[in-house]
Structure formats: structure tokens, C-alpha cells
Short mmCIF file of C-alpha atoms and ligand atoms in Angstrom, two decimals:
data_model
loop_
_atom_site.label_atom_id
_atom_site.label_comp_id
_atom_site.label_asym_id
_atom_site.label_seq_id
_atom_site.Cartn_x
_atom_site.Cartn_y
_atom_site.Cartn_z
CA UNK A 1346 -35.08 39.36 -10.89
CA UNK A 1347 -37.11 36.21 -11.29
CA UNK A 1348 -39.32 35.83 -14.27
CA UNK A 1349 -42.87 36.54 -13.07
CA UNK A 1350 -45.27 33.63 -12.68
CA UNK A 1351 -47.83 33.76 -15.46
CA UNK A 1352 -51.46 34.27 -14.48
CA UNK A 1353 -53.42 31.09 -14.39
CA UNK A 1354 -56.52 31.43 -16.61
CA UNK A 1355 -58.27 28.12 -15.96
CA UNK A 1356 -58.14 25.55 -13.17
CA UNK A 1357 -59.15 22.40 -15.06
CA UNK A 1358 -56.73 19.45 -15.00
CA UNK A 1359 -55.35 20.01 -18.52
CA UNK A 1360 -54.59 23.68 -17.87
CA UNK A 1361 -52.93 22.86 -14.54
CA UNK A 1362 -50.85 20.14 -16.13
CA UNK A 1363 -49.72 22.52 -18.83
CA UNK A 1364 -48.89 25.36 -16.45
CA UNK A 1365 -46.94 23.11 -14.05
CA UNK A 1366 -45.16 21.31 -16.89
CA UNK A 1367 -43.94 24.68 -18.15
CA UNK A 1368 -42.57 25.56 -14.70
CA UNK A 1369 -40.92 22.17 -14.29
CA UNK A 1370 -39.27 22.57 -17.67
CA UNK A 1371 -37.88 25.96 -16.63
CA UNK A 1372 -36.61 24.52 -13.34
CA UNK A 1373 -34.90 21.62 -15.08
CA UNK A 1374 -33.32 23.91 -17.66
CA UNK A 1375 -31.88 26.33 -15.17
CA UNK A 1376 -30.67 23.43 -12.98
CA UNK A 1377 -28.85 21.91 -15.95
CA UNK A 1378 -27.12 25.22 -16.64
CA UNK A 1379 -25.68 25.54 -13.12
CA UNK A 1380 -21.87 25.76 -13.33
CA UNK A 1381 -20.70 26.27 -9.79
CA UNK A 1382 -21.67 26.84 -6.17
CA UNK A 1383 -22.85 30.39 -6.89
CA UNK A 1384 -25.24 29.23 -9.59
CA UNK A 1385 -26.60 26.57 -7.22
CA UNK A 1386 -27.30 29.22 -4.59
CA UNK A 1387 -28.94 31.47 -7.19
CA UNK A 1388 -31.12 28.56 -8.26
CA UNK A 1389 -32.14 27.94 -4.67
CA UNK A 1390 -33.09 31.57 -4.16
CA UNK A 1391 -34.93 31.72 -7.48
CA UNK A 1392 -37.11 28.73 -6.71
CA UNK A 1393 -37.21 28.28 -2.99
CA UNK A 1394 -36.57 31.80 -1.68
CA UNK A 1395 -38.97 32.48 1.17
CA UNK A 1396 -40.26 35.80 -0.02
CA UNK A 1397 -39.45 36.05 -3.69
CA UNK A 1398 -38.95 32.44 -4.72
CA UNK A 1399 -41.02 31.21 -7.63
CA UNK A 1400 -42.66 28.46 -5.58
CA UNK A 1401 -43.67 31.10 -3.07
CA UNK A 1402 -45.21 33.08 -5.93
CA UNK A 1403 -47.03 29.98 -7.23
CA UNK A 1404 -48.43 29.31 -3.83
CA UNK A 1405 -49.41 32.97 -3.39
CA UNK A 1406 -50.79 33.66 -6.81
CA UNK A 1407 -52.19 30.36 -7.94
CA UNK A 1408 -53.10 28.43 -4.83
CA UNK A 1409 -54.80 31.26 -3.11
CA UNK A 1410 -56.76 32.31 -6.25
CA UNK A 1411 -57.95 28.80 -6.99
CA UNK A 1412 -61.59 27.96 -6.53
CA UNK A 1413 -62.07 25.50 -3.65
CA UNK A 1414 -62.74 22.51 -5.92
CA UNK A 1415 -59.42 23.03 -7.77
CA UNK A 1416 -57.30 23.44 -4.63
CA UNK A 1417 -56.65 19.72 -4.20
CA UNK A 1418 -55.49 19.19 -7.80
CA UNK A 1419 -53.37 22.30 -7.66
CA UNK A 1420 -51.88 21.36 -4.30
CA UNK A 1421 -50.84 17.94 -5.61
CA UNK A 1422 -49.09 19.50 -8.59
CA UNK A 1423 -47.50 22.15 -6.40
CA UNK A 1424 -46.10 19.47 -4.12
CA UNK A 1425 -44.79 17.50 -7.08
CA UNK A 1426 -43.08 20.59 -8.48
CA UNK A 1427 -41.54 21.38 -5.09
CA UNK A 1428 -40.25 17.83 -4.83
CA UNK A 1429 -38.69 18.13 -8.28
CA UNK A 1430 -37.01 21.43 -7.40
CA UNK A 1431 -35.77 20.03 -4.07
CA UNK A 1432 -34.42 17.01 -5.89
CA UNK A 1433 -32.61 19.15 -8.45
CA UNK A 1434 -31.05 21.23 -5.72
CA UNK A 1435 -30.00 18.23 -3.70
CA UNK A 1436 -28.44 16.69 -6.76
CA UNK A 1437 -26.56 19.88 -7.53
CA UNK A 1438 -25.27 20.19 -3.96
CA UNK A 1439 -24.24 16.55 -3.71
CA UNK A 1440 -22.84 16.13 -7.17
CA UNK A 1441 -20.34 18.98 -7.05
CA UNK A 1442 -19.58 20.58 -10.38
CA UNK A 1443 -22.09 20.12 -13.19
CA UNK A 1444 -21.37 18.05 -16.26
CA UNK A 1445 -20.78 21.28 -18.14
CA UNK A 1446 -18.24 22.46 -15.56
CA UNK A 1447 -16.52 19.07 -15.62
CA UNK A 1448 -16.32 19.01 -19.38
CA UNK A 1449 -14.58 22.37 -19.28
CA UNK A 1450 -11.90 21.08 -16.91
CA UNK A 1451 -8.60 19.98 -18.39
CA UNK A 1452 -8.14 16.94 -16.13
CA UNK A 1453 -9.17 13.61 -17.58
CA UNK A 1454 -9.99 11.54 -14.53
CA UNK A 1455 -10.10 8.35 -16.57
CA UNK A 1456 -6.34 8.53 -17.18
CA UNK A 1457 -4.25 6.14 -15.03
CA UNK A 1458 -2.79 7.75 -11.88
CA UNK A 1459 0.88 8.47 -11.23
CA UNK A 1460 2.51 5.22 -10.19
CA UNK A 1461 5.13 5.32 -7.47
CA UNK A 1462 7.98 2.88 -7.96
CA UNK A 1463 8.45 0.37 -5.19
CA UNK A 1464 11.85 0.83 -3.56
CA UNK A 1465 14.33 -2.02 -3.34
CA UNK A 1466 17.67 -2.69 -1.70
CA UNK A 1467 20.68 -1.39 -3.61
CA UNK A 1468 22.86 -4.31 -4.78
CA UNK A 1469 25.70 -3.13 -2.54
CA UNK A 1470 23.44 -2.97 0.52
CA UNK A 1471 21.99 -6.32 -0.43
CA UNK A 1472 25.43 -7.95 -0.74
CA UNK A 1473 26.65 -6.26 2.44
CA UNK A 1474 23.64 -7.59 4.37
CA UNK A 1475 24.15 -11.03 2.92
CA UNK A 1476 27.81 -11.13 4.00
CA UNK A 1477 26.92 -9.89 7.48
CA UNK A 1478 24.17 -12.48 7.87
CA UNK A 1479 26.53 -15.33 6.96
CA UNK A 1480 28.77 -14.31 9.86
CA UNK A 1481 25.81 -13.56 12.13
CA UNK A 1482 24.90 -17.22 11.58
CA UNK A 1483 28.32 -18.15 13.01
CA UNK A 1484 27.73 -16.07 16.13
CA UNK A 1485 29.43 -12.84 15.05
CA UNK A 1486 27.91 -9.59 16.25
CA UNK A 1487 27.76 -6.49 14.02
CA UNK A 1488 29.44 -3.15 14.69
CA UNK A 1489 30.16 0.14 12.98
CA UNK A 1490 32.74 2.90 13.34
CA UNK A 1491 33.31 6.45 12.11
CA UNK A 1492 34.13 7.23 8.50
CA UNK A 1493 36.18 10.26 9.56
CA UNK A 1494 38.91 8.56 11.57
CA UNK A 1495 42.08 9.55 13.39
CA UNK A 1496 45.51 8.68 12.11
CA UNK A 1497 45.93 6.65 15.28
CA UNK A 1498 43.05 4.25 14.66
CA UNK A 1499 43.36 4.08 10.89
CA UNK A 1500 47.14 3.60 10.80
CA UNK A 1501 49.19 3.68 13.99
CA UNK A 1502 47.18 1.24 16.10
CA UNK A 1503 46.92 -1.05 13.07
CA UNK A 1504 50.70 -1.23 13.19
CA UNK A 1505 51.44 1.23 10.37
CA UNK A 1506 53.99 3.39 12.30
CA UNK A 1507 54.49 7.01 11.13
CA UNK A 1508 56.49 6.97 7.91
CA UNK A 1509 55.89 3.26 7.30
CA UNK A 1510 55.85 2.56 3.56
CA UNK A 1511 52.62 0.53 3.86
CA UNK A 1512 50.84 3.84 4.48
CA UNK A 1513 51.55 4.80 0.88
CA UNK A 1514 49.36 1.97 -0.37
CA UNK A 1515 46.39 3.54 1.39
CA UNK A 1516 46.59 7.21 0.46
CA UNK A 1517 43.45 9.18 1.34
CA UNK A 1518 41.92 12.60 1.95
CA UNK A 1519 43.17 14.31 5.09
CA UNK A 1520 41.13 17.02 6.82
CA UNK A 1521 42.78 20.45 6.29
CA UNK A 1522 44.29 22.81 8.93
CA UNK A 1523 45.24 20.21 11.53
CA UNK A 1524 48.93 21.09 11.75
CA UNK A 1525 48.63 21.98 15.42
CA UNK A 1526 47.41 18.50 16.31
CA UNK A 1527 49.76 15.62 16.96
CA UNK A 1528 49.97 13.21 14.03
CA UNK A 1529 47.97 10.49 15.79
CA UNK A 1530 45.04 12.88 16.39
CA UNK A 1531 44.81 14.16 12.85
CA UNK A 1532 41.58 13.31 11.04
CA UNK A 1533 41.33 11.59 7.70
CA UNK A 1534 38.77 9.61 5.73
CA UNK A 1535 39.35 6.03 6.79
CA UNK A 1536 41.05 3.86 4.18
CA UNK A 1537 39.73 0.58 5.58
CA UNK A 1538 37.33 -0.74 8.21
CA UNK A 1539 40.22 -2.25 10.20
CA UNK A 1540 40.40 0.67 12.69
CA UNK A 1541 37.07 -0.52 14.08
CA UNK A 1542 38.93 -3.64 15.26
CA UNK A 1543 40.81 -1.40 17.69
CA UNK A 1544 37.74 0.60 18.68
CA UNK A 1545 35.95 -2.67 19.44
CA UNK A 1546 38.78 -4.14 21.53
CA UNK A 1547 39.10 -0.92 23.52
CA UNK A 1548 35.41 -1.19 24.37
CA UNK A 1549 35.21 -4.87 25.28
CA UNK A 1550 37.53 -7.54 26.64
CA UNK A 1551 37.86 -10.86 24.82
CA UNK A 1552 36.15 -13.01 23.63
CA UNK A 1553 35.20 -10.95 20.57
CA UNK A 1554 33.53 -12.08 17.40
CA UNK A 1555 32.41 -9.16 15.28
CA UNK A 1556 31.88 -8.09 11.68
CA UNK A 1557 32.00 -4.42 10.72
CA UNK A 1558 30.54 -3.25 7.44
CA UNK A 1559 31.20 0.27 6.19
CA UNK A 1560 32.33 2.81 3.63
CA UNK A 1561 36.02 3.50 3.01
CA UNK A 1562 38.03 6.02 0.97
CA UNK A 1563 41.22 5.80 -1.06
CA UNK A 1564 43.09 8.08 -3.37
CA UNK A 1565 42.58 5.61 -6.21
CA UNK A 1566 41.81 6.52 -9.80
CA UNK A 1567 38.41 5.18 -10.82
CA UNK A 1568 38.53 2.41 -13.39
CA UNK A 1569 36.41 -0.63 -14.21
CA UNK A 1570 37.16 -2.29 -10.87
CA UNK A 1571 38.29 0.58 -8.59
CA UNK A 1572 36.38 3.41 -7.00
CA UNK A 1573 37.80 6.04 -4.60
CA UNK A 1574 34.85 5.29 -2.30
CA UNK A 1575 33.82 1.69 -1.70
CA UNK A 1576 32.62 -0.68 1.01
CA UNK A 1577 34.28 -3.30 3.14
CA UNK A 1578 33.27 -5.86 5.71
CA UNK A 1579 35.86 -6.32 8.42
CA UNK A 1580 35.94 -9.35 10.70
CA UNK A 1581 37.62 -9.93 14.04
CA UNK A 1582 37.64 -12.97 16.29
CA UNK A 1583 39.66 -13.02 19.54
CA UNK A 1584 39.61 -15.68 22.23
CA UNK A 1585 41.92 -18.20 23.87
CA UNK A 1586 43.38 -20.72 21.43
CA UNK A 1587 42.16 -19.19 18.18
CA UNK A 1588 44.28 -20.72 15.43
CA UNK A 1589 44.87 -20.30 11.74
CA UNK A 1590 42.67 -23.33 11.09
CA UNK A 1591 39.77 -21.51 12.78
CA UNK A 1592 40.36 -18.70 10.30
CA UNK A 1593 40.49 -21.12 7.37
CA UNK A 1594 37.37 -22.96 8.43
CA UNK A 1595 35.42 -19.75 9.01
CA UNK A 1596 36.31 -18.19 5.67
CA UNK A 1597 35.87 -21.44 3.74
CA UNK A 1598 32.35 -21.72 5.16
CA UNK A 1599 31.61 -18.06 4.39
CA UNK A 1600 32.77 -18.35 0.76
CA UNK A 1601 30.65 -21.47 0.25
CA UNK A 1602 27.65 -19.71 1.79
CA UNK A 1603 28.14 -16.71 -0.51
CA UNK A 1604 29.10 -18.40 -3.77
CA UNK A 1605 27.79 -21.96 -3.55
CA UNK A 1606 28.92 -25.13 -1.83
CA UNK A 1607 31.14 -26.30 -4.71
CA UNK A 1608 33.48 -23.30 -4.28
CA UNK A 1609 36.96 -24.11 -2.98
CA UNK A 1610 39.26 -21.73 -1.11
CA UNK A 1611 43.04 -21.48 -0.87
CA UNK A 1612 45.24 -19.25 1.22
CA UNK A 1613 48.33 -17.52 -0.17
CA UNK A 1614 51.03 -15.85 1.92
CA UNK A 1615 50.66 -12.08 1.89
CA UNK A 1616 51.45 -9.02 3.98
CA UNK A 1617 49.34 -6.70 6.11
CA UNK A 1618 50.91 -4.72 8.95
CA UNK A 1619 48.17 -5.75 11.41
CA UNK A 1620 48.30 -9.51 10.86
CA UNK A 1621 51.11 -12.06 11.17
CA UNK A 1622 51.03 -14.34 9.31
CA UNK A 1623 48.85 -12.71 6.63
CA UNK A 1624 47.12 -14.35 3.70
CA UNK A 1625 45.18 -13.56 0.56
CA UNK A 1626 42.17 -15.80 0.11
CA UNK A 1627 41.42 -17.08 -3.35
CA UNK A 1628 38.29 -18.93 -4.39
CA UNK A 1629 37.99 -21.35 -7.28
CA UNK A 1630 36.69 -19.38 -10.28
CA UNK A 1631 32.90 -19.32 -10.10
CA UNK A 1632 32.67 -18.58 -13.84
CA UNK A 1633 34.57 -21.60 -15.17
CA UNK A 1634 34.54 -23.87 -12.11
CA UNK A 1635 38.34 -23.69 -11.93
CA UNK A 1636 39.14 -24.81 -15.48
CA UNK A 1637 40.52 -21.39 -16.45
CA UNK A 1638 38.81 -18.55 -18.30
CA UNK A 1639 39.18 -14.87 -19.12
CA UNK A 1640 37.73 -13.81 -15.75
CA UNK A 1641 40.32 -15.76 -13.72
CA UNK A 1642 43.11 -15.01 -16.22
CA UNK A 1643 43.25 -18.73 -16.95
CA UNK A 1644 44.44 -19.54 -13.44
CA UNK A 1645 41.16 -21.10 -12.22
CA UNK A 1646 41.39 -18.93 -9.06
CA UNK A 1647 40.16 -15.49 -8.09
CA UNK A 1648 41.65 -13.43 -5.26
CA UNK A 1649 38.91 -12.14 -3.00
CA UNK A 1650 40.02 -10.95 0.42
CA UNK A 1651 42.78 -10.43 2.94
CA UNK A 1652 43.12 -12.06 6.33
CA UNK A 1653 45.56 -13.23 8.96
CA UNK A 1654 46.30 -13.79 12.63
CA UNK A 1655 46.10 -10.57 14.65
CA UNK A 1656 49.63 -9.16 15.08
CA UNK A 1657 50.83 -9.02 18.73
CA UNK A 1658 51.68 -5.34 18.15
CA UNK A 1659 47.96 -4.67 17.56
CA UNK A 1660 47.04 -6.49 20.77
CA UNK A 1661 49.63 -4.34 22.57
CA UNK A 1662 47.72 -1.18 21.53
CA UNK A 1663 44.43 -2.76 22.69
CA UNK A 1664 46.00 -3.81 25.99
CA UNK A 1665 46.67 -0.14 26.83
CA UNK A 1666 42.94 0.15 27.50
CA UNK A 1667 41.95 -3.51 28.04
CA UNK A 1668 44.77 -5.49 29.71
CA UNK A 1669 43.03 -8.77 28.86
CA UNK A 1670 44.40 -8.45 25.32
CA UNK A 1671 47.63 -10.06 26.40
CA UNK A 1672 49.11 -11.83 23.36
CA UNK A 1673 50.57 -14.48 25.66
CA UNK A 1674 47.08 -15.50 26.74
CA UNK A 1675 44.84 -14.85 23.75
CA UNK A 1676 45.02 -15.00 19.98
CA UNK A 1677 42.78 -14.01 17.14
CA UNK A 1678 42.18 -13.74 13.45
CA UNK A 1679 40.97 -10.89 11.27
CA UNK A 1680 39.81 -10.49 7.70
CA UNK A 1681 38.64 -7.75 5.39
CA UNK A 1682 36.72 -8.00 2.14
CA UNK A 1683 35.50 -5.57 -0.49
CA UNK A 1684 31.73 -5.59 -0.87
CA UNK A 1685 31.76 -4.23 -4.45
CA UNK A 1686 34.17 -6.95 -5.54
CA UNK A 1687 31.94 -9.66 -4.10
CA UNK A 1688 28.80 -8.09 -5.59
CA UNK A 1689 30.50 -7.87 -9.00
CA UNK A 1690 31.38 -11.56 -8.83
CA UNK A 1691 27.97 -12.66 -7.58
CA UNK A 1692 26.00 -10.69 -10.15
CA UNK A 1693 28.44 -10.69 -13.07
CA UNK A 1694 28.87 -6.90 -13.06
CA UNK A 1695 31.98 -5.81 -14.98
CA UNK A 1696 31.94 -2.04 -14.28
CA UNK A 1697 32.09 -0.93 -10.64
CA UNK A 1698 30.70 2.50 -11.68
CA UNK A 1699 27.33 0.91 -12.43
CA UNK A 1700 26.72 0.65 -8.69
CA UNK A 1701 26.94 4.42 -8.25
CA UNK A 1702 25.42 5.73 -11.48
CA UNK A 1703 21.83 5.59 -10.21
CA UNK A 1704 20.61 4.17 -13.52
CA UNK A 1705 17.25 2.52 -12.89
CA UNK A 1706 17.71 0.15 -15.83
CA UNK A 1707 20.67 -1.33 -13.95
CA UNK A 1708 19.31 -1.12 -10.42
CA UNK A 1709 15.86 -2.57 -11.18
CA UNK A 1710 17.51 -5.86 -12.16
CA UNK A 1711 18.28 -6.54 -8.49
CA UNK A 1712 14.71 -6.22 -7.17
N1 LIG B 2897 42.32 -3.64 5.71
C1 LIG B 2897 42.75 -4.38 4.55
C2 LIG B 2897 42.60 -3.54 3.31
O1 LIG B 2897 41.82 -2.65 3.31
C3 LIG B 2897 41.96 -5.65 4.39
C4 LIG B 2897 42.30 -6.62 5.47
C5 LIG B 2897 43.31 -7.55 5.27
C6 LIG B 2897 41.63 -6.60 6.67
C7 LIG B 2897 43.64 -8.44 6.25
C8 LIG B 2897 41.98 -7.49 7.67
C9 LIG B 2897 42.97 -8.42 7.43
O2 LIG B 2897 41.37 -7.51 8.85
O3 LIG B 2897 43.31 -9.29 8.40
O4 LIG B 2897 43.24 -3.79 2.33
#
């Protein structure tokens, strides 16, 4: 119940001022004590309620009882009081919770907000993209292939016949329960990106110039420089009259683009089943400039990737689907490089595991 409106004894200015000041004080006090939407509604009913609101009472009891000469003064004060009450209500509705309610809340809105970290490319992705863009600049297109691969694409078509000892160097995980399938159809986690060479040639006749980045798997024990899962970028170029000097020129340019124009390259005889002749590419040591240091084991050179001229046996597999891969008419070169190895060289990282640990202190250095 509302407090009753006191009876007004006199209608002179001083008495009116006093009576209205007392009401205004009450209104302000109860407005200040409001602590939620229910209190605001109660305040509205108390003061502005049509039948039982206090202003209604004032108008009924005071205004009507006033002698005619006091009506004007009283009316002015009534209007002023109503404006004050309206204002208090408006403020309460617009301002949301009162100061008292806010003070009781546990949230300090002056504290700084939660900051979201800006994402950045992982150093492996960054290096992979950089390698790809060097070759894109030479007119190579970009392709991808499956990570779960058949024995045929991963080994047989790359000229690792069943039982060939070179298979042992690329041991991997094989999908279980495939005994009923023929060996060439059995699935495994690809050990290199080279099978995508064959997938590409089966899809398109020469000329081909393509780089293929991707993830590969090996049954390798993890150590400072080896990881059972890592990334490679494969390259393949096939056309008429592609020679070993095209291969040398292409890779020499790529190494200079990746490591700086003063880097030198040299090609050492090597063996890969899918290339003949094959070579390992070495670059002059980027740490000592070729003088010899701990990183290059005092040789001045660092071995970085494998390459060679596509073996005619590989073209023979491609020709089963695309007869234009006739080794008498076309030739080509291929190469494959490890992305982690290149990233480690470029950024001076000595532990390959750092790339996979997800430690922000390491990763945020590459932003
Ligand atoms: N596939 C090889 C490996 O994983 C790398 C490689 C060497 C790819 C020579 C090639 C190549 O295309 O010609 O060790």
C-alpha cells in the first residue's frame, strides 16, 4: 500500500513548496533504491498508477480542495512534480540496472576484454607455399593426390617392383585386412609424393609441368631431423627435348630463389628407381657460405633434395593410359624435396619436433 498523502493545511506558497518538496524527496529516494525491473514497475504504480498512484491522490485531494486562488500555484507545482517523477522513471527504464545493482555485480566492466590471438601461417605451410610459388613463377601448375595410396601408385608404377629392395627404404603403415586384394590394389599411407606423378600423367598428355605438395608417412624413428610424418614437394616436367640441363637450370634457380642468389648448387650421382640418371642436389652451405662449419660437417655443402630424368619404365606405366608418354618421343625430369628440411635450413630450426609441438612461443616467431 502507498503511504497516504498528508492533508494540506494551508495553500500559501511556502506551505505548498514544503509539501511538494517532501513528496519530491520521497520520489527521489524510492527511485534511487530501485534494484531491478520489478522495483521500477512498483515505482511506476506507486506514483503514476491511474487509480491509486500518489500523483492521482495529490490531484484528487489537494488540487480539488484548493481554493480557486491557490489552484494555479498548486497546478504548477503538481506539474513540476509529475515531470520529476516521469524523468526518474524514464531514467530507470533507460539506464538498466541501478548503481546499487551494478555495484553488487561481480563483473568489473573496466577490465580489458578477452583478446583473441591473430592466426598466422604455420612455418611448414609458409615454406610449402613459398616453394610452390617459386615453381608457379616458372609456369608450373599445382596438384595434389591422396595420402592413402595404393601399392601400385606408391611403388609399382614408380618402378619399385614387388620385392624390390628399394621398397625397404620406404617402410610405412599398411591398411589392415586387405589380404584378398591383389598386391597392387592394397592401400598404404604414401611414403612420398611421387605417386602423384603417375596420377597426373594418367590424367593429362604431355606437356606437363606440375608441383605437388603434400604429407607423407614413413616408418622412421623420430629424432632431431626425422619425423614419421612430414611434407614433400614433388615436381614433374615432361615435354619433347627436356634435358638434364633443364633440370639443373630449374633447380639452380629455385634454390637461389629460396635461399638467396649467392647460393650455388651441385649435382651428385644417386639412385631412385623412378629416375635414370638420378642425382642428389647439394647447395653451398648457407650458414658458412661454403667455408665449412658444424652444420655442413665441414664440407661446405648441404644435401637438400633428390631429382633425375624420368625413367622410361615410369613412362611405360603412364603410356598404358596415355599413349603420348612414349619415351622415344618425350622426356622429362622430376624432383622431390622435404619441406621440413628446407624450413629448418631457412629458419635455423634444429629440432624437427618443434614444428609439431604446437608451442606458441615457437610458432609466434614466424608471424
Ligand atoms: N620420392 C623421393 C623420396 O621420397 C624423392 C624424389 C627423388 C622425388 C627424386 C623425385 C625424384 O621426383 O626425381 O625420397
